CSV table of C-alpha atoms in Angstrom, one decimal:
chain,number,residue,atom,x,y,z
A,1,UNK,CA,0.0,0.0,0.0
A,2,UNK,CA,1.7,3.5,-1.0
A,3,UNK,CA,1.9,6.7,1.7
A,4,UNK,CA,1.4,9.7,1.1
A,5,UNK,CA,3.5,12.1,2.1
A,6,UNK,CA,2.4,15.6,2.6
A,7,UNK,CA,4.1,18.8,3.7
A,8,UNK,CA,3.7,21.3,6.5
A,9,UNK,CA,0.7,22.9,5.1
A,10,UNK,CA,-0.9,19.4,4.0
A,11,UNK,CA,-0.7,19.5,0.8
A,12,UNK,CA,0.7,16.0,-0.8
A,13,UNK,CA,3.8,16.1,-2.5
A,14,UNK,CA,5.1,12.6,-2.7
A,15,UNK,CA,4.5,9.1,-2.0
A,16,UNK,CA,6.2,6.1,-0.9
A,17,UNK,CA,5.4,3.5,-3.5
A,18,UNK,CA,5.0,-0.5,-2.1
A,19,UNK,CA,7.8,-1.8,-4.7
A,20,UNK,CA,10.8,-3.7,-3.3
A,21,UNK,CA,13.0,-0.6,-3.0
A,22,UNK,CA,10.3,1.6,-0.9
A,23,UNK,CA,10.7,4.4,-4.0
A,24,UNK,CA,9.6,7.8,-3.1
A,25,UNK,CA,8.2,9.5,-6.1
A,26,UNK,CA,7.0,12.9,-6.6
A,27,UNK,CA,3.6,13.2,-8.1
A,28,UNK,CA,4.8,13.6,-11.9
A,29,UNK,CA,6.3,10.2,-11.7
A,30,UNK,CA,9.8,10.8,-10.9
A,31,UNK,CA,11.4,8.6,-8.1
A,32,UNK,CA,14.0,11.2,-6.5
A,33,UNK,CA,15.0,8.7,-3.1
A,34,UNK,CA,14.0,6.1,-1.2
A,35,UNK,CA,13.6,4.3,2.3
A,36,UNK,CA,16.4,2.0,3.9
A,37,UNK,CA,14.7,1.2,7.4
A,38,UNK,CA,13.9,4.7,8.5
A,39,UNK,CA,16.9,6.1,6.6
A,40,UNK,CA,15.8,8.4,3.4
A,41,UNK,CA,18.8,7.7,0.7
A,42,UNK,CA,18.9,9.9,-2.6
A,43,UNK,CA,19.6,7.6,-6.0
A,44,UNK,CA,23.3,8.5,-5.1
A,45,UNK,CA,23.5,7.1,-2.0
A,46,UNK,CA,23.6,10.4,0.0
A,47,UNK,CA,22.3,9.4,3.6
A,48,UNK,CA,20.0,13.0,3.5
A,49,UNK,CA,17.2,12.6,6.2
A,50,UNK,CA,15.0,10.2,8.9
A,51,UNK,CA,11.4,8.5,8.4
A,52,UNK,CA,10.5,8.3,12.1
A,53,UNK,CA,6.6,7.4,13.5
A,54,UNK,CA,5.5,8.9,9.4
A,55,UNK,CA,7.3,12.1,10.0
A,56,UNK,CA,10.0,13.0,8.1
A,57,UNK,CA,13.3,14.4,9.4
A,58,UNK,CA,16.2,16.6,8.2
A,59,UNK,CA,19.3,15.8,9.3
A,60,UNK,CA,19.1,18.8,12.2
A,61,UNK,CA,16.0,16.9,13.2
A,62,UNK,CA,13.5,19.8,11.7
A,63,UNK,CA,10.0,18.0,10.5
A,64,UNK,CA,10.0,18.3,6.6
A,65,UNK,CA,7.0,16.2,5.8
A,66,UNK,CA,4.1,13.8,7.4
A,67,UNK,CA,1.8,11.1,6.8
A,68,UNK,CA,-2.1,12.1,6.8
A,69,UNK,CA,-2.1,10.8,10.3
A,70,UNK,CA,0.8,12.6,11.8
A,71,UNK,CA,0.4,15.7,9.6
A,72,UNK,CA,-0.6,19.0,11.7
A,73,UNK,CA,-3.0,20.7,9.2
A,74,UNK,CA,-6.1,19.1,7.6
A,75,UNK,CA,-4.4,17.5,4.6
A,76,UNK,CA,-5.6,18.4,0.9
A,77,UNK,CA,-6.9,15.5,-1.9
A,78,UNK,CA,-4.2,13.7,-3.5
A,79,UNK,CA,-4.2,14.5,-7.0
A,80,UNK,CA,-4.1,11.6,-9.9
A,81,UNK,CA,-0.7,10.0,-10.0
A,82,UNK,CA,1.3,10.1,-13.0
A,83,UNK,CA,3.4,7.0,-14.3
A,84,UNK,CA,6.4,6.1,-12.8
A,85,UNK,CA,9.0,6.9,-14.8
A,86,UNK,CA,12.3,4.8,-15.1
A,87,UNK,CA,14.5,5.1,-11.8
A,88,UNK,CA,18.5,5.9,-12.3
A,89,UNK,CA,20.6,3.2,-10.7
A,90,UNK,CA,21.2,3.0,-6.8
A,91,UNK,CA,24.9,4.4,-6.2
A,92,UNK,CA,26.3,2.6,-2.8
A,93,UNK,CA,24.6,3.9,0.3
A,94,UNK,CA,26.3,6.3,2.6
A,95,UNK,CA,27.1,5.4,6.4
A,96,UNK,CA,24.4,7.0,7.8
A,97,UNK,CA,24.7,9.9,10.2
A,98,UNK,CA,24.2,10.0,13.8
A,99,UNK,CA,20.9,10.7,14.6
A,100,UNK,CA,19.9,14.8,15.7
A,101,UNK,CA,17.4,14.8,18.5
A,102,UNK,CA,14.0,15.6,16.7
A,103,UNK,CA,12.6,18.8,16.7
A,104,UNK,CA,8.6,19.9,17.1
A,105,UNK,CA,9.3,22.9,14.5
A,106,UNK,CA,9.2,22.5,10.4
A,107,UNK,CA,12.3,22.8,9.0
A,108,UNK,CA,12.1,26.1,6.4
A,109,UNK,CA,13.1,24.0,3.1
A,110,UNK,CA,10.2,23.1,0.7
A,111,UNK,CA,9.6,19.0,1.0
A,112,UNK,CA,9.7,18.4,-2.6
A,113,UNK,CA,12.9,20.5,-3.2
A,114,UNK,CA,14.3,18.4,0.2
A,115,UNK,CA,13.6,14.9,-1.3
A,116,UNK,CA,15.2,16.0,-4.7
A,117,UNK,CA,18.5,17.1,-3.3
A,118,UNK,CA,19.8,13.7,-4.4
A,119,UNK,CA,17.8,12.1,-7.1
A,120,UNK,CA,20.5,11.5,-9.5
């Protein structure tokens, strides 16, 4: 079953698709990272942020994105997904970094521009 994630003002911006790799794509189809355990990896293998309880993490421990159920504002209607497009090949993955202590505040970056920041 694919999650939705949605962004500080509950508007959905991605999803984690139910394939083998836990793909996160944006809504135009484009797979830009994906899930390891509750480490978020970009296509290059850049360790770049936490999925803790359905919140997403920066790696300062600011929220970036939710699930509907975690997510603080009444969350919009998720719009018709695109097809997936072809993903780039996994670089090797990162060690990941120690873990921040996780903030209650939003982090200021946009969630789409944050899960792009290592798509290929």
């Amino acid at each position: 079953m694919e999650l939705t994630l949605f962004d500080k003002n509950g508007i959905p911006t991605a999803y984690i698709a139910d394939d083998l790799e836990c793909s996160i794509y944006t809504w135009d189809g484009e797979a830009v990272c994906y899930l390891y355990g509750q480490i978020i990896y970009g296509w290059r293998g850049h360790h770049i942020r936490w999925f803790v309880n359905n919140i997403v993490y920066d790696l300062q421990g600011y929220r970036v994105g939710y699930t509907r159920a975690t997510c603080p504002r009444l969350t919009r209607l998720e719009p018709l997904k695109k097809l997936k497009r072809l993903k780039f090949l996994k670089s090797l993955r990162q060690i990941p970094k120690l873990q921040p202590i996780f903030k209650l505040q939003n982090s200021n970056q946009p969630l789409l521009d944050f899960l792009s920041q290592d798509k290929h």
